[in-house]
PDB file of C-alpha atoms in Angstrom:
ATOM      1  CA  MET A  17      10.050   4.013 -14.664  1.00  0.00           C
ATOM      2  CA  GLN A  18       8.902   6.525 -12.120  1.00  0.00           C
ATOM      3  CA  HIS A  19       6.729   8.697 -14.328  1.00  0.00           C
ATOM      4  CA  HIS A  20       4.297   6.062 -15.568  1.00  0.00           C
ATOM      5  CA  ARG A  21       2.268   6.047 -12.450  1.00  0.00           C
ATOM      6  CA  TRP A  22       1.572   9.745 -12.425  1.00  0.00           C
ATOM      7  CA  LYS A  23       0.758   9.718 -16.105  1.00  0.00           C
ATOM      8  CA  ALA A  24      -1.799   7.051 -15.672  1.00  0.00           C
ATOM      9  CA  ALA A  25      -2.919   7.872 -12.266  1.00  0.00           C
ATOM     10  CA  LEU A  26      -6.105   9.339 -13.551  1.00  0.00           C
ATOM     11  CA  VAL A  27      -6.585   6.081 -11.972  1.00  0.00           C
ATOM     12  CA  ALA A  28      -4.854   6.288  -8.755  1.00  0.00           C
ATOM     13  CA  LEU A  29      -6.436   6.497  -5.428  1.00  0.00           C
ATOM     14  CA  THR A  30      -2.950   6.332  -4.022  1.00  0.00           C
ATOM     15  CA  ILE A  31       0.445   4.991  -3.546  1.00  0.00           C
ATOM     16  CA  GLY A  32       2.677   4.036  -0.605  1.00  0.00           C
ATOM     17  CA  LEU A  33       5.738   2.470   1.211  1.00  0.00           C
ATOM     18  CA  SER A  34       7.055   0.755   4.273  1.00  0.00           C
ATOM     19  CA  GLY A  35       9.392  -0.930   6.498  1.00  0.00           C
ATOM     20  CA  VAL A  36       7.628  -4.252   6.445  1.00  0.00           C
ATOM     21  CA  VAL A  37       9.969  -5.829   3.985  1.00  0.00           C
ATOM     22  CA  ALA A  38      11.558  -9.175   4.330  1.00  0.00           C
ATOM     23  CA  ALA A  39      12.757 -12.298   2.672  1.00  0.00           C
ATOM     24  CA  CYS A  40       9.995 -12.737   0.180  1.00  0.00           C
ATOM     25  CA  GLY A  41       9.278 -15.223  -2.563  1.00  0.00           C
ATOM     26  CA  ASP A  42      10.647 -14.918  -6.057  1.00  0.00           C
ATOM     27  CA  ASP A  43       8.612 -13.698  -9.003  1.00  0.00           C
ATOM     28  CA  GLU A  44       8.511 -17.150 -10.462  1.00  0.00           C
ATOM     29  CA  GLU A  45       6.929 -18.657  -7.386  1.00  0.00           C
ATOM     30  CA  GLU A  46       3.957 -20.401  -8.969  1.00  0.00           C
ATOM     31  CA  SER A  47       0.585 -20.448  -7.356  1.00  0.00           C
ATOM     32  CA  GLY A  48      -0.851 -23.897  -6.945  1.00  0.00           C
ATOM     33  CA  GLY A  49       0.277 -26.944  -5.018  1.00  0.00           C
ATOM     34  CA  GLY A  50       1.112 -27.404  -1.366  1.00  0.00           C
ATOM     35  CA  GLY A  51       2.166 -24.991   1.322  1.00  0.00           C
ATOM     36  CA  ALA A  52       0.128 -25.964   4.340  1.00  0.00           C
ATOM     37  CA  ALA A  53      -1.010 -22.882   6.201  1.00  0.00           C
ATOM     38  CA  SER A  54       0.517 -22.193   9.565  1.00  0.00           C
ATOM     39  CA  GLY A  55      -1.737 -23.586  12.245  1.00  0.00           C
ATOM     40  CA  GLY A  56      -2.861 -26.380   9.922  1.00  0.00           C
ATOM     41  CA  GLY A  57      -5.522 -24.220   8.235  1.00  0.00           C
ATOM     42  CA  GLU A  58      -6.314 -24.151   4.543  1.00  0.00           C
ATOM     43  CA  SER A  59      -3.741 -22.857   2.063  1.00  0.00           C
ATOM     44  CA  TYR A  60      -4.860 -20.199  -0.417  1.00  0.00           C
ATOM     45  CA  ASP A  61      -3.551 -19.295  -3.873  1.00  0.00           C
ATOM     46  CA  MET A  62      -3.362 -15.554  -4.574  1.00  0.00           C
ATOM     47  CA  THR A  63      -1.875 -13.269  -7.201  1.00  0.00           C
ATOM     48  CA  LEU A  64      -0.724  -9.674  -6.765  1.00  0.00           C
ATOM     49  CA  ILE A  65      -1.092  -7.773 -10.054  1.00  0.00           C
ATOM     50  CA  ALA A  66       0.943  -4.561  -9.887  1.00  0.00           C
ATOM     51  CA  GLY A  67       0.433  -1.363 -11.866  1.00  0.00           C
ATOM     52  CA  VAL A  68       3.961  -1.832 -13.265  1.00  0.00           C
ATOM     53  CA  LYS A  69       6.061  -4.909 -12.551  1.00  0.00           C
ATOM     54  CA  GLY A  70       9.514  -3.256 -12.423  1.00  0.00           C
ATOM     55  CA  ASP A  71       8.598  -0.208 -10.326  1.00  0.00           C
ATOM     56  CA  GLU A  72      10.206   0.031  -6.866  1.00  0.00           C
ATOM     57  CA  PHE A  73       6.931   1.093  -5.309  1.00  0.00           C
ATOM     58  CA  TYR A  74       5.216  -2.109  -6.438  1.00  0.00           C
ATOM     59  CA  ILE A  75       8.265  -4.293  -5.808  1.00  0.00           C
ATOM     60  CA  THR A  76       8.219  -3.028  -2.210  1.00  0.00           C
ATOM     61  CA  MET A  77       4.479  -3.722  -2.037  1.00  0.00           C
ATOM     62  CA  ASN A  78       5.164  -7.303  -3.178  1.00  0.00           C
ATOM     63  CA  CYS A  79       7.874  -7.713  -0.502  1.00  0.00           C
ATOM     64  CA  GLY A  80       5.381  -6.784   2.227  1.00  0.00           C
ATOM     65  CA  ALA A  81       2.698  -9.002   0.683  1.00  0.00           C
ATOM     66  CA  GLN A  82       5.064 -11.999   0.374  1.00  0.00           C
ATOM     67  CA  GLU A  83       6.120 -11.703   4.007  1.00  0.00           C
ATOM     68  CA  LYS A  84       2.500 -11.656   5.176  1.00  0.00           C
ATOM     69  CA  ALA A  85       1.609 -14.493   2.747  1.00  0.00           C
ATOM     70  CA  GLU A  86       4.341 -16.682   4.237  1.00  0.00           C
ATOM     71  CA  GLU A  87       3.087 -15.917   7.731  1.00  0.00           C
ATOM     72  CA  LEU A  88      -0.521 -16.827   6.802  1.00  0.00           C
ATOM     73  CA  GLY A  89       0.259 -19.884   4.664  1.00  0.00           C
ATOM     74  CA  VAL A  90      -0.691 -18.263   1.358  1.00  0.00           C
ATOM     75  CA  ASN A  91       0.913 -19.033  -2.023  1.00  0.00           C
ATOM     76  CA  LEU A  92       1.383 -15.602  -3.621  1.00  0.00           C
ATOM     77  CA  ASP A  93       2.313 -15.030  -7.257  1.00  0.00           C
ATOM     78  CA  PHE A  94       3.488 -11.583  -8.479  1.00  0.00           C
ATOM     79  CA  GLN A  95       2.564 -10.266 -11.940  1.00  0.00           C
ATOM     80  CA  GLY A  96       2.325  -6.939 -13.685  1.00  0.00           C
ATOM     81  CA  PRO A  97       2.649  -5.154 -17.020  1.00  0.00           C
ATOM     82  CA  ASP A  98       5.887  -3.494 -18.173  1.00  0.00           C
ATOM     83  CA  LYS A  99       4.094  -0.129 -18.409  1.00  0.00           C
ATOM     84  CA  PHE A 100       1.244   1.456 -16.446  1.00  0.00           C
ATOM     85  CA  ASP A 101      -1.283   0.745 -19.195  1.00  0.00           C
ATOM     86  CA  ALA A 102      -4.717  -0.895 -19.183  1.00  0.00           C
ATOM     87  CA  SER A 103      -4.139  -2.523 -22.597  1.00  0.00           C
ATOM     88  CA  LEU A 104      -1.105  -4.325 -21.102  1.00  0.00           C
ATOM     89  CA  GLN A 105      -2.689  -5.125 -17.738  1.00  0.00           C
ATOM     90  CA  THR A 106      -5.942  -6.569 -19.159  1.00  0.00           C
ATOM     91  CA  PRO A 107      -4.395  -9.704 -20.760  1.00  0.00           C
ATOM     92  CA  ILE A 108      -2.557 -10.397 -17.465  1.00  0.00           C
ATOM     93  CA  VAL A 109      -5.858 -10.223 -15.555  1.00  0.00           C
ATOM     94  CA  ASN A 110      -7.479 -12.546 -18.117  1.00  0.00           C
ATOM     95  CA  ALA A 111      -4.613 -15.064 -17.879  1.00  0.00           C
ATOM     96  CA  VAL A 112      -4.783 -15.003 -14.074  1.00  0.00           C
ATOM     97  CA  ALA A 113      -8.578 -15.454 -14.210  1.00  0.00           C
ATOM     98  CA  ALA A 114      -8.095 -18.655 -16.234  1.00  0.00           C
ATOM     99  CA  LYS A 115      -6.193 -20.140 -13.262  1.00  0.00           C
ATOM    100  CA  GLN A 116      -9.064 -19.248 -10.889  1.00  0.00           C
ATOM    101  CA  PRO A 117      -6.995 -18.155  -7.874  1.00  0.00           C
ATOM    102  CA  ASP A 118      -8.713 -17.783  -4.510  1.00  0.00           C
ATOM    103  CA  ALA A 119      -7.962 -14.067  -4.395  1.00  0.00           C
ATOM    104  CA  VAL A 120      -6.320 -11.320  -6.439  1.00  0.00           C
ATOM    105  CA  LEU A 121      -4.749  -8.124  -5.127  1.00  0.00           C
ATOM    106  CA  ILE A 122      -4.656  -5.609  -7.993  1.00  0.00           C
ATOM    107  CA  ALA A 123      -3.639  -1.993  -8.642  1.00  0.00           C
ATOM    108  CA  PRO A 124      -5.941  -1.065 -11.557  1.00  0.00           C
ATOM    109  CA  THR A 125      -4.133   0.972 -14.240  1.00  0.00           C
ATOM    110  CA  ASP A 126      -7.341   2.729 -15.315  1.00  0.00           C
ATOM    111  CA  THR A 127     -10.427   3.610 -13.245  1.00  0.00           C
ATOM    112  CA  LYS A 128     -12.793   2.681 -16.096  1.00  0.00           C
ATOM    113  CA  ALA A 129     -10.985   0.379 -18.552  1.00  0.00           C
ATOM    114  CA  MET A 130     -10.034  -2.175 -15.883  1.00  0.00           C
ATOM    115  CA  PHE A 131     -13.585  -2.516 -14.543  1.00  0.00           C
ATOM    116  CA  ALA A 132     -14.756  -5.256 -16.966  1.00  0.00           C
ATOM    117  CA  PRO A 133     -11.742  -7.604 -16.633  1.00  0.00           C
ATOM    118  CA  ILE A 134     -11.707  -7.275 -12.824  1.00  0.00           C
ATOM    119  CA  GLN A 135     -15.490  -7.728 -12.645  1.00  0.00           C
ATOM    120  CA  GLN A 136     -15.112 -10.916 -14.713  1.00  0.00           C
ATOM    121  CA  LEU A 137     -12.429 -12.167 -12.306  1.00  0.00           C
ATOM    122  CA  ALA A 138     -14.813 -11.577  -9.384  1.00  0.00           C
ATOM    123  CA  ALA A 139     -17.675 -13.267 -11.251  1.00  0.00           C
ATOM    124  CA  GLY A 140     -15.486 -16.396 -11.480  1.00  0.00           C
ATOM    125  CA  GLY A 141     -15.410 -16.578  -7.677  1.00  0.00           C
ATOM    126  CA  THR A 142     -12.046 -14.883  -7.028  1.00  0.00           C
ATOM    127  CA  LYS A 143     -12.005 -12.438  -4.087  1.00  0.00           C
ATOM    128  CA  ILE A 144     -10.754  -8.973  -5.156  1.00  0.00           C
ATOM    129  CA  VAL A 145      -8.721  -6.513  -3.078  1.00  0.00           C
ATOM    130  CA  LEU A 146      -7.765  -3.185  -4.702  1.00  0.00           C
ATOM    131  CA  VAL A 147      -4.315  -1.933  -3.677  1.00  0.00           C
ATOM    132  CA  ASP A 148      -2.821   1.513  -4.345  1.00  0.00           C
ATOM    133  CA  THR A 149      -5.269   2.502  -7.088  1.00  0.00           C
ATOM    134  CA  THR A 150      -8.994   1.983  -7.497  1.00  0.00           C
ATOM    135  CA  LEU A 151     -11.936   1.842  -9.918  1.00  0.00           C
ATOM    136  CA  GLU A 152     -14.819   4.277 -10.424  1.00  0.00           C
ATOM    137  CA  GLN A 153     -17.131   1.365  -9.594  1.00  0.00           C
ATOM    138  CA  ALA A 154     -15.385  -0.737  -6.971  1.00  0.00           C
ATOM    139  CA  ASP A 155     -18.373  -2.696  -5.599  1.00  0.00           C
ATOM    140  CA  MET A 156     -16.758  -6.075  -6.340  1.00  0.00           C
ATOM    141  CA  ALA A 157     -13.786  -5.318  -4.047  1.00  0.00           C
ATOM    142  CA  GLU A 158     -13.622  -6.805  -0.554  1.00  0.00           C
ATOM    143  CA  SER A 159     -11.303  -3.961   0.485  1.00  0.00           C
ATOM    144  CA  GLN A 160      -9.505  -0.940  -0.987  1.00  0.00           C
ATOM    145  CA  ILE A 161      -6.091  -0.141   0.512  1.00  0.00           C
ATOM    146  CA  ALA A 162      -4.116   2.925  -0.471  1.00  0.00           C
ATOM    147  CA  SER A 163      -1.946   5.707   0.841  1.00  0.00           C
ATOM    148  CA  ASP A 164      -3.763   8.633   2.387  1.00  0.00           C
ATOM    149  CA  ASN A 165      -2.426  11.211  -0.073  1.00  0.00           C
ATOM    150  CA  GLU A 166      -4.113  14.197   1.566  1.00  0.00           C
ATOM    151  CA  ALA A 167      -2.385  13.262   4.812  1.00  0.00           C
ATOM    152  CA  GLY A 168       0.875  12.971   2.845  1.00  0.00           C
ATOM    153  CA  GLY A 169       0.376  16.525   1.596  1.00  0.00           C
ATOM    154  CA  ARG A 170      -0.212  17.740   5.145  1.00  0.00           C
ATOM    155  CA  GLU A 171       3.032  16.030   6.218  1.00  0.00           C
ATOM    156  CA  ALA A 172       4.802  17.850   3.365  1.00  0.00           C
ATOM    157  CA  ALA A 173       3.486  21.208   4.631  1.00  0.00           C
ATOM    158  CA  LYS A 174       4.691  20.432   8.159  1.00  0.00           C
ATOM    159  CA  ALA A 175       8.116  19.387   6.888  1.00  0.00           C
ATOM    160  CA  LEU A 176       8.432  22.515   4.730  1.00  0.00           C
ATOM    161  CA  ALA A 177       7.288  24.803   7.567  1.00  0.00           C
ATOM    162  CA  GLU A 178      10.037  23.356   9.739  1.00  0.00           C
ATOM    163  CA  LEU A 179      12.655  23.747   6.987  1.00  0.00           C
ATOM    164  CA  ILE A 180      11.835  27.441   6.390  1.00  0.00           C
ATOM    165  CA  GLY A 181      11.520  28.455  10.032  1.00  0.00           C
ATOM    166  CA  GLY A 182       7.745  28.537  10.324  1.00  0.00           C
ATOM    167  CA  SER A 183       6.826  31.433   8.018  1.00  0.00           C
ATOM    168  CA  GLY A 184       7.156  32.652   4.440  1.00  0.00           C
ATOM    169  CA  LYS A 185       5.894  32.137   0.889  1.00  0.00           C
ATOM    170  CA  VAL A 186       5.396  28.592  -0.412  1.00  0.00           C
ATOM    171  CA  PHE A 187       4.400  27.180  -3.797  1.00  0.00           C
ATOM    172  CA  VAL A 188       3.349  23.794  -5.233  1.00  0.00           C
ATOM    173  CA  VAL A 189       4.664  22.242  -8.445  1.00  0.00           C
ATOM    174  CA  ASN A 190       2.060  19.595  -9.290  1.00  0.00           C
ATOM    175  CA  VAL A 191       1.882  17.077 -12.175  1.00  0.00           C
ATOM    176  CA  LYS A 192      -1.384  17.341 -14.178  1.00  0.00           C
ATOM    177  CA  PRO A 193      -4.863  18.397 -13.122  1.00  0.00           C
ATOM    178  CA  GLY A 194      -7.249  15.486 -12.588  1.00  0.00           C
ATOM    179  CA  ILE A 195      -4.837  12.904 -11.141  1.00  0.00           C
ATOM    180  CA  LEU A 196      -6.429  11.751  -7.895  1.00  0.00           C
ATOM    181  CA  THR A 197      -3.214  11.026  -6.005  1.00  0.00           C
ATOM    182  CA  THR A 198      -1.232  14.167  -6.765  1.00  0.00           C
ATOM    183  CA  ASP A 199      -4.297  16.441  -6.546  1.00  0.00           C
ATOM    184  CA  ALA A 200      -4.968  15.041  -3.060  1.00  0.00           C
ATOM    185  CA  ARG A 201      -1.356  15.746  -2.048  1.00  0.00           C
ATOM    186  CA  ALA A 202      -1.644  19.349  -3.243  1.00  0.00           C
ATOM    187  CA  LYS A 203      -4.981  19.797  -1.445  1.00  0.00           C
ATOM    188  CA  GLY A 204      -3.619  18.444   1.846  1.00  0.00           C
ATOM    189  CA  PHE A 205      -0.547  20.652   1.490  1.00  0.00           C
ATOM    190  CA  GLU A 206      -2.570  23.821   0.825  1.00  0.00           C
ATOM    191  CA  GLU A 207      -4.884  23.253   3.805  1.00  0.00           C
ATOM    192  CA  GLU A 208      -2.045  22.510   6.223  1.00  0.00           C
ATOM    193  CA  ALA A 209       0.209  25.315   4.923  1.00  0.00           C
ATOM    194  CA  LYS A 210      -2.573  27.840   5.531  1.00  0.00           C
ATOM    195  CA  ALA A 211      -3.323  26.344   8.948  1.00  0.00           C
ATOM    196  CA  LEU A 212       0.369  26.718   9.852  1.00  0.00           C
ATOM    197  CA  GLY A 213       0.353  30.379   8.805  1.00  0.00           C
ATOM    198  CA  LEU A 214       2.493  29.992   5.673  1.00  0.00           C
ATOM    199  CA  GLU A 215       1.765  32.293   2.725  1.00  0.00           C
ATOM    200  CA  TYR A 216       0.411  29.916   0.058  1.00  0.00           C
ATOM    201  CA  LEU A 217       1.015  31.228  -3.484  1.00  0.00           C
ATOM    202  CA  GLY A 218      -0.868  28.508  -5.371  1.00  0.00           C
ATOM    203  CA  GLN A 219       0.228  25.744  -7.760  1.00  0.00           C
ATOM    204  CA  ASP A 220       1.188  25.111 -11.367  1.00  0.00           C
ATOM    205  CA  PHE A 221       1.456  21.894 -13.401  1.00  0.00           C
ATOM    206  CA  SER A 222       4.659  20.443 -14.842  1.00  0.00           C
ATOM    207  CA  GLN A 223       2.909  17.846 -17.086  1.00  0.00           C
ATOM    208  CA  ASP A 224       5.502  15.464 -15.601  1.00  0.00           C
ATOM    209  CA  GLU A 225       8.277  17.254 -17.529  1.00  0.00           C
ATOM    210  CA  PRO A 226      11.331  18.395 -15.510  1.00  0.00           C
ATOM    211  CA  ALA A 227      12.050  21.240 -17.995  1.00  0.00           C
ATOM    212  CA  ARG A 228       8.547  22.624 -17.520  1.00  0.00           C
ATOM    213  CA  ALA A 229       8.837  22.363 -13.731  1.00  0.00           C
ATOM    214  CA  ALA A 230      12.105  24.328 -13.935  1.00  0.00           C
ATOM    215  CA  SER A 231      10.548  27.130 -15.991  1.00  0.00           C
ATOM    216  CA  ILE A 232       7.498  27.257 -13.685  1.00  0.00           C
ATOM    217  CA  ILE A 233       9.609  27.835 -10.585  1.00  0.00           C
ATOM    218  CA  LYS A 234      11.875  30.357 -12.353  1.00  0.00           C
ATOM    219  CA  ALA A 235       8.787  32.361 -13.382  1.00  0.00           C
ATOM    220  CA  GLN A 236       7.481  32.231  -9.807  1.00  0.00           C
ATOM    221  CA  LEU A 237      10.847  33.361  -8.409  1.00  0.00           C
ATOM    222  CA  ALA A 238      10.894  36.265 -10.870  1.00  0.00           C
ATOM    223  CA  LYS A 239       7.521  37.396  -9.467  1.00  0.00           C
ATOM    224  CA  ASN A 240       8.263  36.457  -5.844  1.00  0.00           C
ATOM    225  CA  PRO A 241      12.039  36.456  -5.241  1.00  0.00           C
ATOM    226  CA  ASP A 242      11.385  35.763  -1.547  1.00  0.00           C
ATOM    227  CA  ILE A 243       9.727  32.339  -2.016  1.00  0.00           C
ATOM    228  CA  LYS A 244      11.084  30.177   0.792  1.00  0.00           C
ATOM    229  CA  GLY A 245       9.754  26.723  -0.008  1.00  0.00           C
ATOM    230  CA  VAL A 246       8.287  24.467  -2.708  1.00  0.00           C
ATOM    231  CA  PHE A 247       6.366  21.194  -2.479  1.00  0.00           C
ATOM    232  CA  ALA A 248       6.869  19.061  -5.606  1.00  0.00           C
ATOM    233  CA  THR A 249       4.218  16.331  -5.761  1.00  0.00           C
ATOM    234  CA  ASN A 250       6.272  13.714  -7.649  1.00  0.00           C
ATOM    235  CA  LEU A 251       9.759  12.762  -8.853  1.00  0.00           C
ATOM    236  CA  PHE A 252      10.004  14.747 -12.110  1.00  0.00           C
ATOM    237  CA  SER A 253       8.374  17.827 -10.589  1.00  0.00           C
ATOM    238  CA  ALA A 254      11.000  17.745  -7.812  1.00  0.00           C
ATOM    239  CA  GLU A 255      13.860  17.223 -10.271  1.00  0.00           C
ATOM    240  CA  GLY A 256      12.768  20.159 -12.434  1.00  0.00           C
ATOM    241  CA  THR A 257      12.083  22.385  -9.425  1.00  0.00           C
ATOM    242  CA  ALA A 258      15.599  21.736  -8.075  1.00  0.00           C
ATOM    243  CA  ASN A 259      17.118  22.568 -11.487  1.00  0.00           C
ATOM    244  CA  GLY A 260      15.062  25.759 -11.772  1.00  0.00           C
ATOM    245  CA  VAL A 261      15.995  26.898  -8.263  1.00  0.00           C
ATOM    246  CA  ARG A 262      19.659  26.271  -9.073  1.00  0.00           C
ATOM    247  CA  GLU A 263      19.453  28.130 -12.409  1.00  0.00           C
ATOM    248  CA  ALA A 264      17.822  31.075 -10.625  1.00  0.00           C
ATOM    249  CA  GLY A 265      20.798  31.217  -8.244  1.00  0.00           C
ATOM    250  CA  LYS A 266      18.618  30.313  -5.268  1.00  0.00           C
ATOM    251  CA  ALA A 267      19.982  26.867  -4.371  1.00  0.00           C
ATOM    252  CA  GLY A 268      19.985  26.562  -0.588  1.00  0.00           C
ATOM    253  CA  ASP A 269      17.688  29.580  -0.163  1.00  0.00           C
ATOM    254  CA  VAL A 270      14.578  27.790  -1.417  1.00  0.00           C
ATOM    255  CA  LYS A 271      13.744  24.537   0.387  1.00  0.00           C
ATOM    256  CA  ILE A 272      12.122  21.696  -1.581  1.00  0.00           C
ATOM    257  CA  VAL A 273      10.018  18.804  -0.283  1.00  0.00           C
ATOM    258  CA  GLY A 274       9.487  15.879  -2.683  1.00  0.00           C
ATOM    259  CA  PHE A 275       7.270  12.777  -2.610  1.00  0.00           C
ATOM    260  CA  ASP A 276       8.065   9.028  -2.610  1.00  0.00           C
ATOM    261  CA  ALA A 277      11.314   7.308  -1.621  1.00  0.00           C
ATOM    262  CA  GLY A 278      12.607   5.224  -4.501  1.00  0.00           C
ATOM    263  CA  PRO A 279      16.335   5.203  -5.322  1.00  0.00           C
ATOM    264  CA  ALA A 280      16.036   8.283  -7.590  1.00  0.00           C
ATOM    265  CA  GLN A 281      14.253  10.309  -4.887  1.00  0.00           C
ATOM    266  CA  VAL A 282      16.769   9.260  -2.228  1.00  0.00           C
ATOM    267  CA  GLU A 283      19.568  10.370  -4.549  1.00  0.00           C
ATOM    268  CA  GLN A 284      17.891  13.804  -4.796  1.00  0.00           C
ATOM    269  CA  LEU A 285      17.875  13.963  -0.996  1.00  0.00           C
ATOM    270  CA  GLU A 286      21.506  12.864  -0.655  1.00  0.00           C
ATOM    271  CA  LYS A 287      22.667  15.396  -3.271  1.00  0.00           C
ATOM    272  CA  GLY A 288      20.800  18.177  -1.462  1.00  0.00           C
ATOM    273  CA  ASP A 289      18.457  18.844  -4.417  1.00  0.00           C
ATOM    274  CA  VAL A 290      15.522  18.255  -2.077  1.00  0.00           C
ATOM    275  CA  GLN A 291      15.556  18.704   1.686  1.00  0.00           C
ATOM    276  CA  ALA A 292      12.801  16.228   2.627  1.00  0.00           C
ATOM    277  CA  LEU A 293      10.847  13.312   1.134  1.00  0.00           C
ATOM    278  CA  ILE A 294       7.368  12.126   2.037  1.00  0.00           C
ATOM    279  CA  ALA A 295       7.492   8.332   1.738  1.00  0.00           C
ATOM    280  CA  GLN A 296       4.449   6.147   1.318  1.00  0.00           C
ATOM    281  CA  LYS A 297       4.204   2.637   2.781  1.00  0.00           C
ATOM    282  CA  PRO A 298       3.795   0.191  -0.105  1.00  0.00           C
ATOM    283  CA  ALA A 299       4.900  -2.849   1.903  1.00  0.00           C
ATOM    284  CA  ASP A 300       2.199  -2.045   4.435  1.00  0.00           C
ATOM    285  CA  ILE A 301      -0.382  -1.842   1.618  1.00  0.00           C
ATOM    286  CA  GLY A 302       0.726  -5.281   0.349  1.00  0.00           C
ATOM    287  CA  ALA A 303       0.644  -6.899   3.794  1.00  0.00           C
ATOM    288  CA  GLN A 304      -2.800  -5.511   4.605  1.00  0.00           C
ATOM    289  CA  GLY A 305      -4.028  -6.607   1.165  1.00  0.00           C
ATOM    290  CA  VAL A 306      -3.138 -10.229   1.912  1.00  0.00           C
ATOM    291  CA  GLU A 307      -4.737  -9.966   5.369  1.00  0.00           C
ATOM    292  CA  GLN A 308      -8.004  -8.609   3.969  1.00  0.00           C
ATOM    293  CA  ALA A 309      -8.107 -11.263   1.217  1.00  0.00           C
ATOM    294  CA  VAL A 310      -7.653 -14.069   3.779  1.00  0.00           C
ATOM    295  CA  LYS A 311     -10.449 -12.592   5.919  1.00  0.00           C
ATOM    296  CA  ALA A 312     -12.758 -12.498   2.894  1.00  0.00           C
ATOM    297  CA  LEU A 313     -11.944 -16.124   2.044  1.00  0.00           C
ATOM    298  CA  LYS A 314     -12.656 -17.211   5.614  1.00  0.00           C
ATOM    299  CA  GLY A 315     -15.976 -15.381   5.582  1.00  0.00           C
ATOM    300  CA  GLU A 316     -14.770 -12.898   8.192  1.00  0.00           C
ATOM    301  CA  GLU A 317     -15.596  -9.192   8.106  1.00  0.00           C
ATOM    302  CA  THR A 318     -13.242  -7.108   5.949  1.00  0.00           C
ATOM    303  CA  THR A 319     -12.399  -3.402   6.196  1.00  0.00           C
ATOM    304  CA  PRO A 320     -13.853  -1.703   3.083  1.00  0.00           C
ATOM    305  CA  GLU A 321     -11.285   1.135   2.946  1.00  0.00           C
ATOM    306  CA  ILE A 322      -7.861   1.431   4.569  1.00  0.00           C
ATOM    307  CA  GLY A 323      -5.641   4.506   4.263  1.00  0.00           C
ATOM    308  CA  THR A 324      -1.954   4.007   5.040  1.00  0.00           C
ATOM    309  CA  GLU A 325       0.327   6.639   6.548  1.00  0.00           C
ATOM    310  CA  SER A 326       3.395   8.476   5.280  1.00  0.00           C
ATOM    311  CA  VAL A 327       6.878   8.998   6.731  1.00  0.00           C
ATOM    312  CA  THR A 328       8.965  12.178   6.479  1.00  0.00           C
ATOM    313  CA  ILE A 329      12.605  11.507   5.561  1.00  0.00           C
ATOM    314  CA  THR A 330      15.395  14.109   5.737  1.00  0.00           C
ATOM    315  CA  LYS A 331      19.168  13.832   5.494  1.00  0.00           C
ATOM    316  CA  ASP A 332      19.242  13.886   9.306  1.00  0.00           C
ATOM    317  CA  ASN A 333      17.079  10.771   9.733  1.00  0.00           C
ATOM    318  CA  LEU A 334      18.004   8.984   6.467  1.00  0.00           C
ATOM    319  CA  ALA A 335      20.302   6.497   8.238  1.00  0.00           C
ATOM    320  CA  GLU A 336      17.543   5.287  10.566  1.00  0.00           C
ATOM    321  CA  SER A 337      14.844   5.505   7.846  1.00  0.00           C
ATOM    322  CA  GLN A 338      16.277   2.724   5.665  1.00  0.00           C
ATOM    323  CA  ASP A 339      13.197   0.575   6.329  1.00  0.00           C
ATOM    324  CA  SER A 340      11.046   3.296   4.763  1.00  0.00           C
ATOM    325  CA  LEU A 341      12.946   3.406   1.452  1.00  0.00           C
ATOM    326  CA  TYR A 342      11.449   1.573  -1.514  1.00  0.00           C
ATOM    327  CA  LYS A 343      13.327  -1.536  -2.630  1.00  0.00           C
ATOM    328  CA  SER A 344      14.384  -2.758  -6.067  1.00  0.00           C
ATOM    329  CA  SER A 345      14.227  -6.377  -4.816  1.00  0.00           C
ATOM    330  CA  CYS A 346      13.126  -8.170  -1.665  1.00  0.00           C
TER     331      CYS A 346
END
């Protein structure tokens, strides 16, 4: 499931992860009905509409949102399409709109195509909070909450600098040009790598295909046999980079930093295919989304844009970083 998000993230403002997970409600928890808010306030009905329902990033976001919803006396329903696709997400938004919830947290699967259905939801009186991804025109949103991907790229540069001893040639294997999230990661990495005195060799695009990522890094190693480190901006880029480094006989010599911390990425770290992961904080995004929606419903001031932080995970701190790993269930 991991690739969908990058493929569609022509849409993404971001993505994230966190340790704020907890016993959260089941998918089938229906909105509607009782649930008196703590402190005797009003109870609100909300729906979180993910970019993809089965993706660990969004499942983790839901866990954080459910925990915060319970704390604030909110009934929170979780929905999402089976693929990161506007044609699959639109009917879900329309069905949710028919129920007229108080608020909807949504990760739009397309910056343009999702504008009309979300605008219609807002026109019906539902408060909108955009989580993880955004729209080209996001005026209807009370708040936009996403990972700070440039900051994530800077963290990747710092992690790589440490892994390679502070100097040497570094390269970026990116996904596709024009994806907001991964382009921001590459930009942050380049700026920080240069600031740290690393020799930045540029980037190439894997088109989200591991085989292409492998051939890219082999070609780079043929030109620059002394490359010391690579930042791969997503799962498949990291997988292909690790394979290419191995095929070039450079495993162990070339350090690789990947992005995200789902089960597949953690397995790469445990196997030694990558030496560090930059994890986003999806649970934090979910929790803050519920908080901002409640503020909007109470007529309180909301924060228009919130950027969440990243965490660097290595084999050394993996044991104590369990809270930062994405979950497949709450």
